[in-house]
Amino acid sequence: MRTTLTCAFTQWSPGLGDNHWMGWLTVAVYLLAAVASGLAALQLSGAAGLDGRERRFWILAAGLMLALALNKQLDLQSLLTMIARCHSQLAGWYESRRRVQVGFILLVAVGGLVVLGLLALFLRGILGRIWLPLVGLGFVCGFVVVRAASFHHVDVALGSGLAGIKLNWLLELPGPTLVALVAMHRRARLLA
């Protein structure tokens, strides 16, 4: 394991992962979603007669959005990819990595769906208030699965675009934007 980490850290270094105006805009949207979700959770903690599950949902959304904002610039998924690549090379199964990648993607996709399904089940009594941000989190999970694919043709497709707008941006921004808008709306309704 130490050899794998040494290999990975010689090929990866911490730094800004997406130092472009659109990368920073995406970080800002994730941070806005995190702050809006956190404020909605705070507002719900003071509201009488409301189910505590909604507050916990907004806390979870705030934590996830904050983690994704940090990851956007720290590029931690590249470190994980590098660790997996080094391990596969050192263990001698790099040539058959496609099967492992497909298995990993399926595991992430199924795991994400199971978590979202369990979250929906746990929140079934309040889904009327949180279904839109739950859809936003589904968008985010879908984007994470697509990015986790890390196949060359997937990376090329995500980098392509039309009129200066990359497909990557169109897939990543709707989720946190939806979470932020619904959290702000929910907080405003509680304040009214």
PDB file of C-alpha atoms in Angstrom:
ATOM      1  CA  MET A   1       0.000   0.000   0.000  1.00  0.00           C
ATOM      2  CA  ARG A   2       2.825   2.401   0.856  1.00  0.00           C
ATOM      3  CA  THR A   3       4.337   1.813  -2.617  1.00  0.00           C
ATOM      4  CA  THR A   4       0.949   2.557  -4.212  1.00  0.00           C
ATOM      5  CA  LEU A   5       0.624   5.827  -2.297  1.00  0.00           C
ATOM      6  CA  THR A   6       4.209   6.800  -3.100  1.00  0.00           C
ATOM      7  CA  CYS A   7       3.513   6.145  -6.775  1.00  0.00           C
ATOM      8  CA  ALA A   8       0.264   8.154  -6.675  1.00  0.00           C
ATOM      9  CA  PHE A   9       1.725  11.141  -4.815  1.00  0.00           C
ATOM     10  CA  THR A  10       4.648  11.380  -7.237  1.00  0.00           C
ATOM     11  CA  GLN A  11       2.147  11.745 -10.102  1.00  0.00           C
ATOM     12  CA  TRP A  12      -0.418  13.988  -8.352  1.00  0.00           C
ATOM     13  CA  SER A  13       0.045  17.177  -6.424  1.00  0.00           C
ATOM     14  CA  PRO A  14      -2.497  19.341  -4.644  1.00  0.00           C
ATOM     15  CA  GLY A  15      -3.484  22.434  -6.518  1.00  0.00           C
ATOM     16  CA  LEU A  16      -6.361  24.141  -8.211  1.00  0.00           C
ATOM     17  CA  GLY A  17      -8.232  21.543 -10.184  1.00  0.00           C
ATOM     18  CA  ASP A  18     -10.337  23.858 -12.345  1.00  0.00           C
ATOM     19  CA  ASN A  19      -8.709  27.279 -12.341  1.00  0.00           C
ATOM     20  CA  HIS A  20     -11.011  28.781 -14.927  1.00  0.00           C
ATOM     21  CA  TRP A  21     -13.818  31.313 -14.503  1.00  0.00           C
ATOM     22  CA  MET A  22     -16.438  28.605 -15.037  1.00  0.00           C
ATOM     23  CA  GLY A  23     -14.733  26.342 -12.505  1.00  0.00           C
ATOM     24  CA  TRP A  24     -14.849  29.132  -9.946  1.00  0.00           C
ATOM     25  CA  LEU A  25     -18.487  29.881 -10.829  1.00  0.00           C
ATOM     26  CA  THR A  26     -19.279  26.208 -10.200  1.00  0.00           C
ATOM     27  CA  VAL A  27     -17.507  26.390  -6.824  1.00  0.00           C
ATOM     28  CA  ALA A  28     -19.553  29.506  -6.023  1.00  0.00           C
ATOM     29  CA  VAL A  29     -22.801  27.705  -6.921  1.00  0.00           C
ATOM     30  CA  TYR A  30     -21.846  24.742  -4.706  1.00  0.00           C
ATOM     31  CA  LEU A  31     -20.988  27.138  -1.862  1.00  0.00           C
ATOM     32  CA  LEU A  32     -24.246  29.051  -2.369  1.00  0.00           C
ATOM     33  CA  ALA A  33     -26.143  25.749  -2.203  1.00  0.00           C
ATOM     34  CA  ALA A  34     -24.233  24.784   0.966  1.00  0.00           C
ATOM     35  CA  VAL A  35     -24.919  28.115   2.677  1.00  0.00           C
ATOM     36  CA  ALA A  36     -28.575  28.217   1.562  1.00  0.00           C
ATOM     37  CA  SER A  37     -29.101  24.636   2.767  1.00  0.00           C
ATOM     38  CA  GLY A  38     -27.407  25.407   6.080  1.00  0.00           C
ATOM     39  CA  LEU A  39     -29.547  28.511   6.574  1.00  0.00           C
ATOM     40  CA  ALA A  40     -32.707  26.548   5.753  1.00  0.00           C
ATOM     41  CA  ALA A  41     -31.669  23.953   8.369  1.00  0.00           C
ATOM     42  CA  LEU A  42     -31.075  26.713  10.927  1.00  0.00           C
ATOM     43  CA  GLN A  43     -34.437  28.283  10.160  1.00  0.00           C
ATOM     44  CA  LEU A  44     -36.124  24.906  10.542  1.00  0.00           C
ATOM     45  CA  SER A  45     -34.516  24.337  13.939  1.00  0.00           C
ATOM     46  CA  GLY A  46     -36.397  27.370  15.263  1.00  0.00           C
ATOM     47  CA  ALA A  47     -39.728  26.551  13.615  1.00  0.00           C
ATOM     48  CA  ALA A  48     -42.300  24.997  15.913  1.00  0.00           C
ATOM     49  CA  GLY A  49     -44.266  21.911  14.956  1.00  0.00           C
ATOM     50  CA  LEU A  50     -42.084  20.875  12.010  1.00  0.00           C
ATOM     51  CA  ASP A  51     -40.636  17.424  11.490  1.00  0.00           C
ATOM     52  CA  GLY A  52     -36.905  17.267  12.310  1.00  0.00           C
ATOM     53  CA  ARG A  53     -36.267  15.091   9.255  1.00  0.00           C
ATOM     54  CA  GLU A  54     -36.443  18.078   6.942  1.00  0.00           C
ATOM     55  CA  ARG A  55     -33.824  19.879   9.005  1.00  0.00           C
ATOM     56  CA  ARG A  56     -31.552  16.825   8.839  1.00  0.00           C
ATOM     57  CA  PHE A  57     -32.085  16.677   5.083  1.00  0.00           C
ATOM     58  CA  TRP A  58     -30.917  20.276   4.692  1.00  0.00           C
ATOM     59  CA  ILE A  59     -27.902  19.614   6.930  1.00  0.00           C
ATOM     60  CA  LEU A  60     -26.987  16.621   4.734  1.00  0.00           C
ATOM     61  CA  ALA A  61     -27.449  18.726   1.586  1.00  0.00           C
ATOM     62  CA  ALA A  62     -25.266  21.500   3.054  1.00  0.00           C
ATOM     63  CA  GLY A  63     -22.493  19.036   3.913  1.00  0.00           C
ATOM     64  CA  LEU A  64     -22.586  17.396   0.495  1.00  0.00           C
ATOM     65  CA  MET A  65     -22.550  20.724  -1.348  1.00  0.00           C
ATOM     66  CA  LEU A  66     -19.630  21.975   0.775  1.00  0.00           C
ATOM     67  CA  ALA A  67     -17.666  18.761   0.142  1.00  0.00           C
ATOM     68  CA  LEU A  68     -18.253  19.062  -3.603  1.00  0.00           C
ATOM     69  CA  ALA A  69     -17.191  22.732  -3.592  1.00  0.00           C
ATOM     70  CA  LEU A  70     -13.919  21.787  -1.915  1.00  0.00           C
ATOM     71  CA  ASN A  71     -13.391  18.836  -4.213  1.00  0.00           C
ATOM     72  CA  LYS A  72     -14.018  20.969  -7.299  1.00  0.00           C
ATOM     73  CA  GLN A  73     -10.772  22.839  -6.746  1.00  0.00           C
ATOM     74  CA  LEU A  74      -8.762  20.286  -4.758  1.00  0.00           C
ATOM     75  CA  ASP A  75      -9.379  17.671  -7.462  1.00  0.00           C
ATOM     76  CA  LEU A  76      -9.417  14.788  -4.980  1.00  0.00           C
ATOM     77  CA  GLN A  77     -11.062  12.424  -7.456  1.00  0.00           C
ATOM     78  CA  SER A  78      -7.896  12.688  -9.560  1.00  0.00           C
ATOM     79  CA  LEU A  79      -5.879  11.564  -6.544  1.00  0.00           C
ATOM     80  CA  LEU A  80      -8.201   8.566  -6.086  1.00  0.00           C
ATOM     81  CA  THR A  81      -7.886   7.762  -9.789  1.00  0.00           C
ATOM     82  CA  MET A  82      -4.103   7.981  -9.544  1.00  0.00           C
ATOM     83  CA  ILE A  83      -4.050   5.694  -6.478  1.00  0.00           C
ATOM     84  CA  ALA A  84      -6.194   3.143  -8.337  1.00  0.00           C
ATOM     85  CA  ARG A  85      -3.993   3.397 -11.444  1.00  0.00           C
ATOM     86  CA  CYS A  86      -0.775   2.938  -9.471  1.00  0.00           C
ATOM     87  CA  HIS A  87      -2.251   0.022  -7.522  1.00  0.00           C
ATOM     88  CA  SER A  88      -3.422  -1.691 -10.706  1.00  0.00           C
ATOM     89  CA  GLN A  89      -0.003  -1.262 -12.326  1.00  0.00           C
ATOM     90  CA  LEU A  90       1.864  -2.520  -9.258  1.00  0.00           C
ATOM     91  CA  ALA A  91      -0.541  -5.433  -8.760  1.00  0.00           C
ATOM     92  CA  GLY A  92      -0.284  -6.414 -12.438  1.00  0.00           C
ATOM     93  CA  TRP A  93      -3.922  -6.031 -13.518  1.00  0.00           C
ATOM     94  CA  TYR A  94      -3.688  -2.652 -15.270  1.00  0.00           C
ATOM     95  CA  GLU A  95      -4.324  -4.215 -18.696  1.00  0.00           C
ATOM     96  CA  SER A  96      -7.723  -5.515 -17.537  1.00  0.00           C
ATOM     97  CA  ARG A  97      -8.689  -2.288 -15.771  1.00  0.00           C
ATOM     98  CA  ARG A  98     -11.798  -1.693 -17.934  1.00  0.00           C
ATOM     99  CA  ARG A  99     -13.715  -4.461 -16.169  1.00  0.00           C
ATOM    100  CA  VAL A 100     -12.782  -2.994 -12.796  1.00  0.00           C
ATOM    101  CA  GLN A 101     -13.784   0.503 -13.974  1.00  0.00           C
ATOM    102  CA  VAL A 102     -17.164  -0.746 -15.171  1.00  0.00           C
ATOM    103  CA  GLY A 103     -17.687  -2.582 -11.886  1.00  0.00           C
ATOM    104  CA  PHE A 104     -16.739   0.539  -9.923  1.00  0.00           C
ATOM    105  CA  ILE A 105     -19.086   2.733 -11.957  1.00  0.00           C
ATOM    106  CA  LEU A 106     -21.932   0.275 -11.475  1.00  0.00           C
ATOM    107  CA  LEU A 107     -21.183   0.120  -7.749  1.00  0.00           C
ATOM    108  CA  VAL A 108     -21.202   3.939  -7.483  1.00  0.00           C
ATOM    109  CA  ALA A 109     -24.382   4.226  -9.575  1.00  0.00           C
ATOM    110  CA  VAL A 110     -26.285   1.528  -7.688  1.00  0.00           C
ATOM    111  CA  GLY A 111     -24.991   2.837  -4.357  1.00  0.00           C
ATOM    112  CA  GLY A 112     -26.138   6.357  -5.244  1.00  0.00           C
ATOM    113  CA  LEU A 113     -29.579   5.132  -6.276  1.00  0.00           C
ATOM    114  CA  VAL A 114     -29.906   3.054  -3.114  1.00  0.00           C
ATOM    115  CA  VAL A 115     -28.912   6.024  -0.937  1.00  0.00           C
ATOM    116  CA  LEU A 116     -31.337   8.338  -2.759  1.00  0.00           C
ATOM    117  CA  GLY A 117     -34.065   5.693  -2.494  1.00  0.00           C
ATOM    118  CA  LEU A 118     -33.455   5.228   1.229  1.00  0.00           C
ATOM    119  CA  LEU A 119     -33.399   8.992   1.658  1.00  0.00           C
ATOM    120  CA  ALA A 120     -36.738   9.264  -0.164  1.00  0.00           C
ATOM    121  CA  LEU A 121     -38.156   6.470   2.003  1.00  0.00           C
ATOM    122  CA  PHE A 122     -36.885   8.127   5.184  1.00  0.00           C
ATOM    123  CA  LEU A 123     -38.341  11.458   4.051  1.00  0.00           C
ATOM    124  CA  ARG A 124     -41.602  10.122   2.582  1.00  0.00           C
ATOM    125  CA  GLY A 125     -43.795  12.193   4.895  1.00  0.00           C
ATOM    126  CA  ILE A 126     -42.155  15.437   3.799  1.00  0.00           C
ATOM    127  CA  LEU A 127     -41.360  14.672   0.145  1.00  0.00           C
ATOM    128  CA  GLY A 128     -43.790  17.364  -0.940  1.00  0.00           C
ATOM    129  CA  ARG A 129     -41.415  19.977   0.483  1.00  0.00           C
ATOM    130  CA  ILE A 130     -38.095  18.468  -0.540  1.00  0.00           C
ATOM    131  CA  TRP A 131     -38.607  16.527  -3.759  1.00  0.00           C
ATOM    132  CA  LEU A 132     -37.043  19.249  -5.931  1.00  0.00           C
ATOM    133  CA  PRO A 133     -33.769  19.448  -3.995  1.00  0.00           C
ATOM    134  CA  LEU A 134     -33.782  15.639  -3.897  1.00  0.00           C
ATOM    135  CA  VAL A 135     -33.923  15.732  -7.715  1.00  0.00           C
ATOM    136  CA  GLY A 136     -31.042  18.250  -7.582  1.00  0.00           C
ATOM    137  CA  LEU A 137     -29.028  15.815  -5.463  1.00  0.00           C
ATOM    138  CA  GLY A 138     -29.889  13.122  -8.018  1.00  0.00           C
ATOM    139  CA  PHE A 139     -28.418  15.339 -10.757  1.00  0.00           C
ATOM    140  CA  VAL A 140     -25.268  15.768  -8.668  1.00  0.00           C
ATOM    141  CA  CYS A 141     -25.005  12.003  -8.093  1.00  0.00           C
ATOM    142  CA  GLY A 142     -25.509  11.385 -11.811  1.00  0.00           C
ATOM    143  CA  PHE A 143     -22.744  13.830 -12.643  1.00  0.00           C
ATOM    144  CA  VAL A 144     -20.429  12.186 -10.104  1.00  0.00           C
ATOM    145  CA  VAL A 145     -21.079   8.789 -11.735  1.00  0.00           C
ATOM    146  CA  VAL A 146     -20.323  10.206 -15.197  1.00  0.00           C
ATOM    147  CA  ARG A 147     -17.106  11.812 -13.926  1.00  0.00           C
ATOM    148  CA  ALA A 148     -16.145   8.627 -12.082  1.00  0.00           C
ATOM    149  CA  ALA A 149     -16.288   6.782 -15.401  1.00  0.00           C
ATOM    150  CA  SER A 150     -13.027   8.502 -16.390  1.00  0.00           C
ATOM    151  CA  PHE A 151     -12.973   6.666 -19.694  1.00  0.00           C
ATOM    152  CA  HIS A 152     -11.097   8.618 -22.324  1.00  0.00           C
ATOM    153  CA  HIS A 153     -14.139   8.977 -24.608  1.00  0.00           C
ATOM    154  CA  VAL A 154     -16.277  10.165 -21.659  1.00  0.00           C
ATOM    155  CA  ASP A 155     -13.676  12.804 -20.754  1.00  0.00           C
ATOM    156  CA  VAL A 156     -13.522  13.963 -24.382  1.00  0.00           C
ATOM    157  CA  ALA A 157     -17.334  14.208 -24.543  1.00  0.00           C
ATOM    158  CA  LEU A 158     -17.509  16.184 -21.290  1.00  0.00           C
ATOM    159  CA  GLY A 159     -14.882  18.602 -22.581  1.00  0.00           C
ATOM    160  CA  SER A 160     -16.727  19.171 -25.834  1.00  0.00           C
ATOM    161  CA  GLY A 161     -19.292  21.871 -26.236  1.00  0.00           C
ATOM    162  CA  LEU A 162     -21.130  24.308 -28.395  1.00  0.00           C
ATOM    163  CA  ALA A 163     -20.661  28.077 -28.601  1.00  0.00           C
ATOM    164  CA  GLY A 164     -18.056  27.999 -25.824  1.00  0.00           C
ATOM    165  CA  ILE A 165     -20.332  26.115 -23.397  1.00  0.00           C
ATOM    166  CA  LYS A 166     -18.930  22.749 -22.300  1.00  0.00           C
ATOM    167  CA  LEU A 167     -21.168  19.747 -21.755  1.00  0.00           C
ATOM    168  CA  ASN A 168     -19.421  19.306 -18.395  1.00  0.00           C
ATOM    169  CA  TRP A 169     -20.890  22.606 -17.167  1.00  0.00           C
ATOM    170  CA  LEU A 170     -24.384  21.769 -18.387  1.00  0.00           C
ATOM    171  CA  LEU A 171     -24.312  18.485 -16.475  1.00  0.00           C
ATOM    172  CA  GLU A 172     -22.769  19.785 -13.251  1.00  0.00           C
ATOM    173  CA  LEU A 173     -24.583  23.057 -12.568  1.00  0.00           C
ATOM    174  CA  PRO A 174     -28.303  22.093 -12.525  1.00  0.00           C
ATOM    175  CA  GLY A 175     -28.061  19.979  -9.350  1.00  0.00           C
ATOM    176  CA  PRO A 176     -26.490  22.496  -6.971  1.00  0.00           C
ATOM    177  CA  THR A 177     -28.491  25.327  -8.569  1.00  0.00           C
ATOM    178  CA  LEU A 178     -31.756  23.522  -7.868  1.00  0.00           C
ATOM    179  CA  VAL A 179     -30.697  22.744  -4.290  1.00  0.00           C
ATOM    180  CA  ALA A 180     -29.740  26.407  -3.705  1.00  0.00           C
ATOM    181  CA  LEU A 181     -32.955  27.831  -5.184  1.00  0.00           C
ATOM    182  CA  VAL A 182     -35.264  25.517  -3.236  1.00  0.00           C
ATOM    183  CA  ALA A 183     -33.321  26.067   0.016  1.00  0.00           C
ATOM    184  CA  MET A 184     -33.588  29.857  -0.406  1.00  0.00           C
ATOM    185  CA  HIS A 185     -37.290  29.573  -1.210  1.00  0.00           C
ATOM    186  CA  ARG A 186     -37.911  27.287   1.777  1.00  0.00           C
ATOM    187  CA  ARG A 187     -36.102  29.659   4.129  1.00  0.00           C
ATOM    188  CA  ALA A 188     -38.027  32.661   2.756  1.00  0.00           C
ATOM    189  CA  ARG A 189     -41.335  30.846   3.331  1.00  0.00           C
ATOM    190  CA  LEU A 190     -40.349  30.055   6.906  1.00  0.00           C
ATOM    191  CA  LEU A 191     -39.397  33.683   7.521  1.00  0.00           C
ATOM    192  CA  ALA A 192     -42.701  34.979   6.124  1.00  0.00           C
TER     193      ALA A 192
END
